[in-house]
Short mmCIF file of C-alpha atoms in Angstrom, two decimals:
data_model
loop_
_atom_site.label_atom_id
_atom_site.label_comp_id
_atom_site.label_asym_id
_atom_site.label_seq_id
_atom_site.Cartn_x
_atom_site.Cartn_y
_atom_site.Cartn_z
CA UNK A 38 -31.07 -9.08 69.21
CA UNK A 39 -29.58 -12.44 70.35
CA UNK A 40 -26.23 -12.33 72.60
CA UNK A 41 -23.23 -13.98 71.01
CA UNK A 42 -20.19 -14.94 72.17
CA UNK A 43 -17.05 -13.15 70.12
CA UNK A 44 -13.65 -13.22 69.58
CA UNK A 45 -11.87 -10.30 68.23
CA UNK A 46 -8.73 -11.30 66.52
CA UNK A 47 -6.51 -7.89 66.30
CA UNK A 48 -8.40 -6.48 69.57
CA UNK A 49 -5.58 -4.93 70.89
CA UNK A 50 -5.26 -2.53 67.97
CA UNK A 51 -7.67 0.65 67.24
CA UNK A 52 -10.27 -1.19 64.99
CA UNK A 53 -10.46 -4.39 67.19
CA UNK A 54 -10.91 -2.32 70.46
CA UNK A 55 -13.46 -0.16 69.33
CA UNK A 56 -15.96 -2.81 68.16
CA UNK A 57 -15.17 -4.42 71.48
CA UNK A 58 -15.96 -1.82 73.49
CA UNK A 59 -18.97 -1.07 71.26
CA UNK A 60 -19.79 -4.89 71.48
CA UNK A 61 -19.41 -5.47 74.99
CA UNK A 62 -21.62 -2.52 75.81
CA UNK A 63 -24.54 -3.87 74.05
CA UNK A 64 -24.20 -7.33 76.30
CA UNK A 65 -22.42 -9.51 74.24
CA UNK A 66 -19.26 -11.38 76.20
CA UNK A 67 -15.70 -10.58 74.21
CA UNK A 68 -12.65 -12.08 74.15
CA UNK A 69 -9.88 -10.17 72.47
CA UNK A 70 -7.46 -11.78 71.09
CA UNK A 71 -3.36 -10.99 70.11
CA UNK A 72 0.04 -12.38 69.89
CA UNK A 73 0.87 -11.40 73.71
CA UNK A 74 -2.11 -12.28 75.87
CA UNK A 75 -0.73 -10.03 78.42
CA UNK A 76 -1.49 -6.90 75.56
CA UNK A 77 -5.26 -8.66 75.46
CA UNK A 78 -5.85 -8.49 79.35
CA UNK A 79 -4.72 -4.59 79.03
CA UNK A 80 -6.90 -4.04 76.85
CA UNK A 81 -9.59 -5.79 78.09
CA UNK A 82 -9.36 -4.12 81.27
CA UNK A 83 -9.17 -0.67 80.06
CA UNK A 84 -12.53 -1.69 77.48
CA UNK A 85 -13.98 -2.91 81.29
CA UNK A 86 -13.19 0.47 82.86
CA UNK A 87 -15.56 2.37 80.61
CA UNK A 88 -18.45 0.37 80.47
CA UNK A 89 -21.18 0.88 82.80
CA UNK A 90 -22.61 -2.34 83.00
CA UNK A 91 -20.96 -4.03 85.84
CA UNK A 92 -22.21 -7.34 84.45
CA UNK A 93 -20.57 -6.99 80.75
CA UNK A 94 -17.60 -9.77 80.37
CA UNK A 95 -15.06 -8.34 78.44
CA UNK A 96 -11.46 -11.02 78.84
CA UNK A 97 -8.08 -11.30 77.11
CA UNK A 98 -6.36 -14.05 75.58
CA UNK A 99 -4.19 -15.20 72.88
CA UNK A 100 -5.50 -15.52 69.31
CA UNK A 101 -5.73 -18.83 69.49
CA UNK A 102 -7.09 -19.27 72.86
CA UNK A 103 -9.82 -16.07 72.13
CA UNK A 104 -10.89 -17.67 68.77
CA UNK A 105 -11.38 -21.43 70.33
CA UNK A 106 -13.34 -20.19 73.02
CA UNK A 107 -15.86 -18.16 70.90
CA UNK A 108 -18.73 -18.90 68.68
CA UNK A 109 -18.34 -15.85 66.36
CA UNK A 110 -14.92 -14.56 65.46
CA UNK A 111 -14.02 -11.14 64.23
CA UNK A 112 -10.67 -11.06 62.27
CA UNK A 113 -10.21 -7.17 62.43
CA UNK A 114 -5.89 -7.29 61.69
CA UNK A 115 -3.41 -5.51 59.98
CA UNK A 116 -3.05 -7.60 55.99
CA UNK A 117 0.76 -8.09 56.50
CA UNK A 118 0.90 -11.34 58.57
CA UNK A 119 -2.93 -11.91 57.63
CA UNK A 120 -2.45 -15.17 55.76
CA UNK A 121 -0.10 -16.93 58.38
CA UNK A 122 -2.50 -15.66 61.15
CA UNK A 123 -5.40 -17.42 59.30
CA UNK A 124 -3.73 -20.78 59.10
CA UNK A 125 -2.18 -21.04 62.42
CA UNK A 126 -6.16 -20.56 63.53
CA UNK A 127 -7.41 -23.21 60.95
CA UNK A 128 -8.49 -25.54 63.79
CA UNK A 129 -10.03 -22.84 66.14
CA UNK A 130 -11.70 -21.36 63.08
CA UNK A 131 -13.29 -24.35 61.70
CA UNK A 132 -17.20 -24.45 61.11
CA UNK A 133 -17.35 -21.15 62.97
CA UNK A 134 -19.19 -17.69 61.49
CA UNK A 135 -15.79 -15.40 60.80
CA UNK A 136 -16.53 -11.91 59.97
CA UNK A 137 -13.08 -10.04 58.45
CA UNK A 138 -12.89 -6.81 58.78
CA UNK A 139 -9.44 -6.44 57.19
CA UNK A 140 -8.52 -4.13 54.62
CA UNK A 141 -5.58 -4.75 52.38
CA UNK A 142 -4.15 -1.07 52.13
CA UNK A 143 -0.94 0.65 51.51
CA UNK A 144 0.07 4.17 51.86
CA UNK A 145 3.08 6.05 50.19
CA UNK A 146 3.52 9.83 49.75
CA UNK A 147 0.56 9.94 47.85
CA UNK A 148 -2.16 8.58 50.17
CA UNK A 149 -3.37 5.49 50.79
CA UNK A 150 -4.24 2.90 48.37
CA UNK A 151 -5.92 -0.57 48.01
CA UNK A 152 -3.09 -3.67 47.58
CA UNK A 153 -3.72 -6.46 45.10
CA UNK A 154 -4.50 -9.60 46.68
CA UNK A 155 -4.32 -12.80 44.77
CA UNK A 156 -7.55 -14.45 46.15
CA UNK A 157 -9.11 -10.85 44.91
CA UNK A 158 -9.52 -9.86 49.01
CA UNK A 159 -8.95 -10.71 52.28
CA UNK A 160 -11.88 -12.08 53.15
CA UNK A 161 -11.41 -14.85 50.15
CA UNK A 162 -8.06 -15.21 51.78
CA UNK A 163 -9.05 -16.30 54.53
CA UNK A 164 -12.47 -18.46 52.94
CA UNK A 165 -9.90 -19.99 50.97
CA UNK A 166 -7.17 -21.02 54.12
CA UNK A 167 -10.10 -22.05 56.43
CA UNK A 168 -12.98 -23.61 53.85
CA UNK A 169 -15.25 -24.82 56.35
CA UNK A 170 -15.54 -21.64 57.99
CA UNK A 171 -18.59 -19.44 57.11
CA UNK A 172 -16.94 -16.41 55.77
CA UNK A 173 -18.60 -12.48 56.06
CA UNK A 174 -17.28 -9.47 54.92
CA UNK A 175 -18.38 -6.45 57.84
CA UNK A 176 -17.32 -3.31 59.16
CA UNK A 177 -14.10 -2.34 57.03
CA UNK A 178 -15.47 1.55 56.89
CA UNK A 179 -16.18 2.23 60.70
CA UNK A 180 -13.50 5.08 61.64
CA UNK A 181 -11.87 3.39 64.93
CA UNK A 182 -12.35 6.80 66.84
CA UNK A 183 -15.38 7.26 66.70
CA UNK A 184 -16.25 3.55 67.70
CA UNK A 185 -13.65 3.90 70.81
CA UNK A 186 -15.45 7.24 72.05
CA UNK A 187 -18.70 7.51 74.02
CA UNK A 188 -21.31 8.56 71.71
CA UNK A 189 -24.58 6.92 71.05
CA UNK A 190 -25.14 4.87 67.68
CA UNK A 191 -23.11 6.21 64.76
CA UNK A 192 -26.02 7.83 63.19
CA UNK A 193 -24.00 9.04 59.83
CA UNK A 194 -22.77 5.22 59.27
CA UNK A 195 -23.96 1.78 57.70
CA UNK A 196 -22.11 -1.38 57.76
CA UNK A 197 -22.00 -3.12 54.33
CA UNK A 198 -22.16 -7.43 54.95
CA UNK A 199 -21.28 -9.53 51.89
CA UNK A 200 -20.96 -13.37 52.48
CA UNK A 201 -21.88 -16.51 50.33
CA UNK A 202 -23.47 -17.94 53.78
CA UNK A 203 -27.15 -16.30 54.66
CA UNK A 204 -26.99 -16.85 58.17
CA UNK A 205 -23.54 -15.76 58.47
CA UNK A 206 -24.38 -12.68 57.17
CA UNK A 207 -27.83 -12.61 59.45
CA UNK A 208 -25.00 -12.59 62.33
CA UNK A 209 -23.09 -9.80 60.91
CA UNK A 210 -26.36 -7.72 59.97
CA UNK A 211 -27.36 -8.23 63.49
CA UNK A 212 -24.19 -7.30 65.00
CA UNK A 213 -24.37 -3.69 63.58
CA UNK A 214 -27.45 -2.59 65.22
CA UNK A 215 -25.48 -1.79 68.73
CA UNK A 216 -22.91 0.64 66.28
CA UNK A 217 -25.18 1.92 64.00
CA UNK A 218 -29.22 1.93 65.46
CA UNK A 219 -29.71 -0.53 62.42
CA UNK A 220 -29.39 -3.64 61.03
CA UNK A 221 -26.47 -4.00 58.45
CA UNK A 222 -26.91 -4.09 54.64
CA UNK A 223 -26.93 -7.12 52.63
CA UNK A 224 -24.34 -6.13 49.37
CA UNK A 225 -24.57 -9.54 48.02
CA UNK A 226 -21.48 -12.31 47.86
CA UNK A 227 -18.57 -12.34 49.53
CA UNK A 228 -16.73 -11.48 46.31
CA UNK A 229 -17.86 -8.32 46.64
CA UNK A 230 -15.09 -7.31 49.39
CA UNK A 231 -12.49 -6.93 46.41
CA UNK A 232 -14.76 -3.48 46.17
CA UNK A 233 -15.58 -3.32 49.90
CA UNK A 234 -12.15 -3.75 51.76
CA UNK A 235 -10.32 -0.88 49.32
CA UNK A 236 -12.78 1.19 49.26
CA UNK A 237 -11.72 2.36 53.69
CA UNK A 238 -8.73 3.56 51.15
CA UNK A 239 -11.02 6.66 49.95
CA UNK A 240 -12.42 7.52 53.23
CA UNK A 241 -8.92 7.58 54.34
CA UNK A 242 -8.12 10.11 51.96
CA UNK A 243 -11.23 12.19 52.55
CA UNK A 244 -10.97 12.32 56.36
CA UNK A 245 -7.46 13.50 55.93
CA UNK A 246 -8.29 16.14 53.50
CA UNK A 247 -11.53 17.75 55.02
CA UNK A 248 -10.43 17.19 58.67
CA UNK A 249 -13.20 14.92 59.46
CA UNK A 250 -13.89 11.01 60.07
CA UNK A 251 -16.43 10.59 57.40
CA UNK A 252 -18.97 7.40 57.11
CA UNK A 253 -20.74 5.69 54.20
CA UNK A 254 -24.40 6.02 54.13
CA UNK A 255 -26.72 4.54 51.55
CA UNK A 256 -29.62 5.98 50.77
CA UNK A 257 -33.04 4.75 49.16
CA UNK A 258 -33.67 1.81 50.74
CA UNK A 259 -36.76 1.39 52.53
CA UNK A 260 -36.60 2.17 56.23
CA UNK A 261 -34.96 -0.46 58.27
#
């Protein structure tokens, strides 16, 4: 697996930490990234704390700062704000692989529930603010406990890559074997996160119904 260097955009909150911590433990440097660099470099200590590896680099910095400084940058953010994040990032996004992990979602007193987004998802958002960026769609459906605690690869799970860019999506299918023990599964374009990103919506729902923190696993493809 090659190393790269990441941002994570949003690492401060429960999605962004855990796939830096699960990131950082498999040897690739992190940066997180947030509004208040002083929330990164909390973070970023308390990600450094658990790992093992006294050699894994794990730093804090603001968005823009984390994102200019990396070669691969994960946008993993709440959707309200999502838009003016993007653009005030244009220049540090620019020709770089940017994997979105966001997932437009609402919730009322009947659950949660996938929000209609006028470039059809937020992924196509953010292709559309940034155009020279090589957008993926990765990891919406990873439950951020069980990435933030201390078990070994999350047998029960695939991540689901869509992207219009094949070796954006090589970098995203790459970046799930540390998570998952496997590569990640090409879906096809990156159109497809209109079905992706609302989909965490139903896992939501199930995890709160049954008590658990289900996963999506596809089955009948040939062993990878």
């Amino acid at each position: 697996m090659a190393t790269y260097k990441l941002a994570v955009i949003g690492g401060t909150g429960p999605q962004g930490k855990g796939l830096a911590y699960r990131f950082s433990k498999a040897g690739h440097p992190v940066v997180l990234g947030s509004r208040q660099s002083g929330r990164a470099q909390v973070t970023a200590a308390e990600i450094t704390a658990r790992l093992s590896d006294s050699a894994a680099h794990v730093s804090g910095a603001d968005n823009a700062t984390a994102a200019d400084a990396a070669d691969i940058v994960l946008l993993a953010v709440p959707f309200d704000g999502h838009a003016a994040l993007v653009e005030s990032l244009r220049a540090q996004l620019a020709a770089k692989v940017v994997i979105s992990c966001v997932n437009p979602l609402g919730f009322d007193k009947r659950g949660p529930y996938g929000l209609d987004v006028a470039d059809g998802s937020a992924a196509e958002e953010a292709q559309r603010l940034v155009p020279d960026a090589q957008l993926v769609g990765a990891f919406h459906h990873l439950s951020a406990v069980n990435l933030w605690n201390e078990a070994a690869e999350l047998e029960h799970e695939d991540v689901l890559v869509c992207g219009d860019d094949t070796e954006a999506k090589a970098v995203a299918i790459d970046l799930a074997r540390p998570i998952c023990g496997r590569d990640g599964i090409d879906v096809g374009p990156l159109r497809l996160a209109r079905q992706l990103e609302p989909l965490t919506a139903v896992l939501i729902s199930l995890n709160r119904r049954y008590g658990v923190r289900s996963g999506l696993r596809i089955s009948g493809l040939d062993k990878r």
